[in-house]
Amino acid sequence: MCIDLHTHSLYSDGSHTPQELVEFGLRNRLQGLALTDHDTVEGVAELLQYGREVGLAVISGVEISTTLRRHTVHILGYGFDPAWPELDTWLHPLQKGRAKRNESIVTKLQDLDIDISMQDVEAISSEGQTGRPHFAQLLVERGVVANFSAAFEQYLARGKAAWAPRFTYPVSEVIAMIHRMGGVAILAHPGTLDPDIRIVTTLIEELIHHGLDGLEVYYPSHSKQFRRQLMELAKRHQLLVTGGSDFHGATRPSHPLVSHTNGFCPSAALLQPLLNAIASRQADQY
Ligand code: AMP
Ligand code: ZN
Ligand code: FE
Ligand code: FE
């Protein structure tokens, strides 16, 4: 029995609606599904409503980008009420920061004689938040780069020719906000923090100090050995363990939705401890 607690919809840089994600989840016989769009919860109500209608265990989620020194850190928040009064106001600077950053990327690409306009980016992004993956898609379509990862390596990754910074909250504030809303805070794909496990360990210990609740141990690019090392850390610090595919749709073929047949199956046994932690977080609020 598998779960998938890390997916994106077209409200950020995924290519499917939340309803379609639920349908895929049913088809793949998942025991639990969360939507974790970047810096937005626009799709969460649809996921929750449709999931409940069809009897799939669905969990509210969000993936917030932040930085810790030179490291890009993605924090997953789970189990909060998407209608929490403070939430939209809190997300607004992140969304405005994305819009400003996207304009800088367009300017930088134009300075490099790559003719991509803001209208092109908006057209490809349809709904919600726009991110670098949309630029990567355009660069591939225009034949500027050979593939999606080359778009990052040559232009969009931190420090490359078309990279531009954007507003982020400090990681302590991200975790505190998730807690204020009654959610739990999980470190997404720890394997992308740094290739060196010692550095990852130090960063995780720093994040625990800021209130981190758990680790996304099960992630497609994590090796068995890395998962084992993360499990040891989780045990030592009594952290929750989660897993997910980071499904975005057809643009990311290396990250298909979890299924029983493709060899990547975060266990449904992870679900109950997560739900318990969410319930006790919410009980603490009153
Ligand atoms: P953004 O949220 O706009 O900063 O874009 C970040 C997203 O781009 C991440 O969530 C990844 O899905 C993707 N991404 C970041 N770096 C790379 C990379 N080197 N290769 C492929 N995808 C990447
Ligand atoms: Zn994404
Ligand atoms: Fe991420
Ligand atoms: Fe993600």
XYZ file of C-alpha atoms and ligand atoms in Angstrom:
312
model
C 0.000 0.000 0.000
C 1.467 3.346 -1.066
C 0.920 7.048 -0.449
C 2.069 10.151 -2.310
C 2.475 13.239 -0.153
C 4.297 15.470 -2.640
C 2.517 16.574 -5.823
C 2.038 19.763 -7.836
C -0.969 20.997 -9.786
C -1.393 23.687 -12.431
C -1.821 26.181 -9.574
C 1.987 26.111 -9.453
C 4.214 24.368 -11.993
C 2.350 21.071 -12.415
C 0.270 20.298 -15.492
C -2.889 18.789 -13.943
C -5.867 20.013 -11.928
C -6.225 18.864 -8.296
C -9.250 16.823 -9.410
C -7.135 15.004 -11.988
C -4.526 14.280 -9.302
C -7.236 12.649 -7.186
C -8.343 10.583 -10.190
C -4.753 9.458 -10.825
C -4.422 8.667 -7.109
C -7.505 6.447 -7.240
C -6.328 4.750 -10.418
C -2.956 4.031 -8.738
C -4.807 2.750 -5.641
C -3.041 5.223 -3.325
C -3.982 5.216 0.374
C -3.221 8.897 0.803
C -2.520 11.943 -1.360
C -1.365 15.489 -0.583
C -1.123 18.514 -2.863
C 1.995 20.598 -2.193
C 2.041 23.473 -4.674
C 4.835 26.055 -4.466
C 3.932 29.095 -2.354
C 0.167 28.714 -2.906
C -2.844 26.817 -1.532
C -5.178 27.790 -4.380
C -5.771 24.157 -5.365
C -6.175 22.678 -1.883
C -9.933 23.226 -1.442
C -10.596 21.432 -4.753
C -8.346 18.537 -3.733
C -10.016 18.166 -0.331
C -13.536 18.411 -1.694
C -13.035 15.981 -4.551
C -10.948 13.553 -2.488
C -13.673 13.379 0.160
C -16.353 12.864 -2.489
C -14.594 9.853 -3.965
C -13.230 8.450 -0.692
C -9.504 9.049 -1.083
C -7.597 10.207 2.032
C -6.442 13.682 1.012
C -4.291 16.076 3.032
C -3.828 19.821 2.635
C -0.284 20.807 1.790
C 2.050 23.495 0.525
C 5.760 23.678 -0.398
C 7.472 26.861 0.712
C 10.879 27.821 -0.682
C 13.314 29.393 1.716
C 17.073 29.690 2.131
C 19.472 28.766 4.879
C 22.806 30.423 4.124
C 23.762 29.204 0.608
C 21.286 26.305 0.662
C 17.869 26.299 -0.961
C 15.472 24.701 1.502
C 11.948 23.570 0.648
C 9.600 23.100 3.602
C 6.404 21.100 3.201
C 3.463 22.089 5.395
C 0.676 19.539 5.982
C -2.719 19.368 7.605
C -3.515 23.066 8.032
C -6.825 24.709 7.184
C -6.330 26.342 3.741
C -8.836 29.033 4.759
C -6.741 30.072 7.794
C -7.317 33.862 7.964
C -3.666 34.956 8.020
C -2.527 32.639 5.242
C -3.254 34.636 2.074
C -1.652 37.752 3.536
C 1.390 35.711 4.540
C 1.728 34.101 1.078
C 1.304 37.423 -0.732
C 4.950 38.647 -0.458
C 6.151 35.271 -1.762
C 3.835 35.505 -4.759
C 4.743 39.141 -5.422
C 8.406 38.154 -5.127
C 7.889 35.491 -7.792
C 6.253 38.001 -10.153
C 9.164 40.448 -9.715
C 11.743 37.687 -10.130
C 10.062 36.480 -13.313
C 10.338 39.960 -14.812
C 14.055 39.987 -13.990
C 14.488 36.603 -15.670
C 12.728 37.878 -18.824
C 15.027 40.930 -18.894
C 18.107 38.762 -18.433
C 17.038 36.373 -21.202
C 16.362 39.294 -23.527
C 19.823 40.703 -22.742
C 21.143 37.311 -23.857
C 19.178 37.717 -27.132
C 16.656 35.059 -26.156
C 13.290 36.411 -27.173
C 10.933 35.273 -24.423
C 8.328 37.778 -23.223
C 6.258 37.988 -20.048
C 3.198 37.135 -22.197
C 4.862 33.892 -23.352
C 5.524 32.950 -19.730
C 1.988 33.787 -18.640
C 0.540 31.793 -21.541
C 2.459 28.647 -20.576
C 1.714 29.030 -16.869
C -2.107 29.218 -17.241
C -3.085 29.412 -13.517
C -1.544 30.358 -10.205
C 2.160 30.649 -9.480
C 4.791 30.876 -12.203
C 8.250 29.494 -11.648
C 11.523 28.661 -13.308
C 10.165 25.323 -14.603
C 7.846 27.325 -16.875
C 10.884 29.175 -18.257
C 12.663 25.848 -18.685
C 9.719 24.516 -20.704
C 9.798 27.590 -22.960
C 13.563 27.341 -23.475
C 13.128 23.707 -24.552
C 10.182 24.515 -26.855
C 12.160 27.299 -28.527
C 15.101 24.984 -29.092
C 17.421 27.184 -26.999
C 18.410 24.181 -24.868
C 18.276 20.434 -25.459
C 16.199 19.533 -22.408
C 14.664 20.637 -19.121
C 17.733 20.133 -16.921
C 19.979 21.851 -19.471
C 17.731 24.918 -19.109
C 18.639 25.020 -15.414
C 22.309 24.160 -15.908
C 22.816 26.818 -18.578
C 20.437 29.594 -17.541
C 18.140 29.223 -14.546
C 20.016 27.586 -11.672
C 21.351 29.783 -8.871
C 24.227 31.920 -10.163
C 23.640 31.155 -13.877
C 23.141 33.807 -16.577
C 19.361 34.242 -16.225
C 19.069 33.535 -12.500
C 17.522 36.208 -10.321
C 16.909 36.176 -6.575
C 13.461 36.492 -5.022
C 11.898 37.230 -1.657
C 11.825 34.385 0.843
C 10.985 34.252 4.535
C 13.642 32.977 6.953
C 13.216 29.243 7.548
C 12.305 29.813 11.225
C 9.365 32.002 10.124
C 8.199 29.403 7.569
C 8.099 26.665 10.208
C 6.472 28.978 12.776
C 3.761 29.975 10.275
C 2.943 26.338 9.463
C 2.657 25.682 13.194
C 0.445 28.733 13.758
C -1.972 27.310 11.174
C -2.084 23.967 12.962
C 0.104 22.178 10.424
C 3.307 20.154 10.622
C 6.557 21.157 8.900
C 8.581 18.598 6.945
C 11.896 19.084 5.142
C 11.323 18.275 1.434
C 13.862 16.189 -0.515
C 16.799 16.503 1.939
C 18.969 14.953 -0.789
C 18.887 18.165 -2.801
C 20.369 20.209 0.067
C 23.912 19.041 -0.447
C 25.635 15.887 -1.708
C 27.546 15.572 1.579
C 25.568 13.743 4.317
C 27.573 15.515 7.042
C 26.424 18.905 5.748
C 22.854 17.583 5.400
C 22.986 16.346 9.006
C 24.177 19.717 10.302
C 21.466 21.531 8.357
C 18.770 19.165 9.607
C 19.921 19.680 13.191
C 19.700 23.414 12.640
C 16.176 23.018 11.221
C 15.116 20.889 14.211
C 16.239 23.785 16.390
C 13.756 25.949 14.433
C 10.941 23.444 15.109
C 11.093 21.076 12.119
C 8.759 18.086 12.610
C 9.978 15.590 10.045
C 11.901 14.498 6.973
C 10.799 13.483 3.494
C 12.882 10.321 3.590
C 11.208 8.693 0.578
C 11.926 10.705 -2.562
C 12.673 9.365 -6.061
C 16.290 10.563 -6.203
C 17.275 9.324 -2.718
C 19.503 6.237 -2.718
C 18.867 3.343 -0.347
C 21.912 4.298 1.663
C 20.822 7.924 1.914
C 17.340 6.859 3.026
C 18.900 4.701 5.722
C 20.993 7.617 6.960
C 17.907 9.842 7.054
C 15.938 7.155 8.916
C 18.658 7.041 11.574
C 18.481 10.795 11.957
C 14.676 10.672 12.165
C 14.848 8.024 14.851
C 17.510 9.846 16.861
C 15.517 13.095 16.868
C 12.017 11.549 16.966
C 11.046 13.096 13.648
C 8.134 12.172 11.408
C 8.942 10.389 8.167
C 7.102 11.136 4.913
C 7.470 10.400 1.222
C 6.283 11.550 -2.159
C 7.041 11.665 -5.850
C 7.162 15.428 -6.553
C 4.840 14.671 -9.468
C 4.479 17.616 -11.872
C 2.979 15.853 -14.894
C 4.486 15.005 -18.252
C 7.190 17.681 -18.057
C 9.038 15.691 -15.355
C 9.125 12.060 -16.572
C 11.624 11.107 -13.837
C 8.943 11.879 -11.209
C 5.805 9.862 -12.027
C 3.009 9.718 -9.444
C 3.536 6.919 -6.914
C 2.118 3.597 -8.062
C 2.461 -0.003 -6.921
C 4.181 -0.923 -10.148
C 6.926 1.630 -10.738
C 9.177 0.661 -7.836
C 8.686 3.810 -5.752
C 6.145 3.262 -2.974
C 6.277 5.322 0.245
C 4.433 3.082 2.701
C 0.866 3.820 3.801
C 2.125 3.050 7.338
C 3.659 6.555 7.354
C 0.227 8.144 7.153
C -1.167 7.535 10.648
C 1.787 9.053 12.575
C 1.517 12.129 10.355
C -2.234 12.416 10.947
C -1.677 11.960 14.692
C 0.912 14.742 14.716
C -1.479 17.024 12.825
C -4.294 16.220 15.265
C -2.128 16.931 18.304
C -0.850 20.165 16.739
C -4.449 21.268 16.255
C -5.431 20.242 19.773
C -2.548 22.422 21.068
C -4.049 25.448 19.376
C -7.043 25.597 21.681
P 11.156 28.174 -8.523
O 10.122 27.693 -7.546
O 10.597 29.029 -9.573
O 12.363 28.751 -7.866
O 11.654 26.837 -9.276
C 12.116 25.789 -8.492
C 11.729 24.474 -9.093
O 12.520 24.242 -10.251
C 12.058 23.314 -8.176
O 10.971 22.993 -7.359
C 12.379 22.188 -9.102
O 11.175 21.531 -9.474
C 12.925 22.878 -10.328
N 14.393 22.859 -10.363
C 15.242 23.577 -9.582
N 16.541 23.331 -9.910
C 16.492 22.422 -10.921
C 17.497 21.756 -11.708
N 18.811 21.993 -11.531
N 17.073 20.878 -12.657
C 15.760 20.665 -12.853
N 14.778 21.257 -12.144
C 15.128 22.117 -11.203
Zn 7.655 22.392 -8.738
Fe 10.880 21.094 -3.922
Fe 7.936 19.876 -5.133
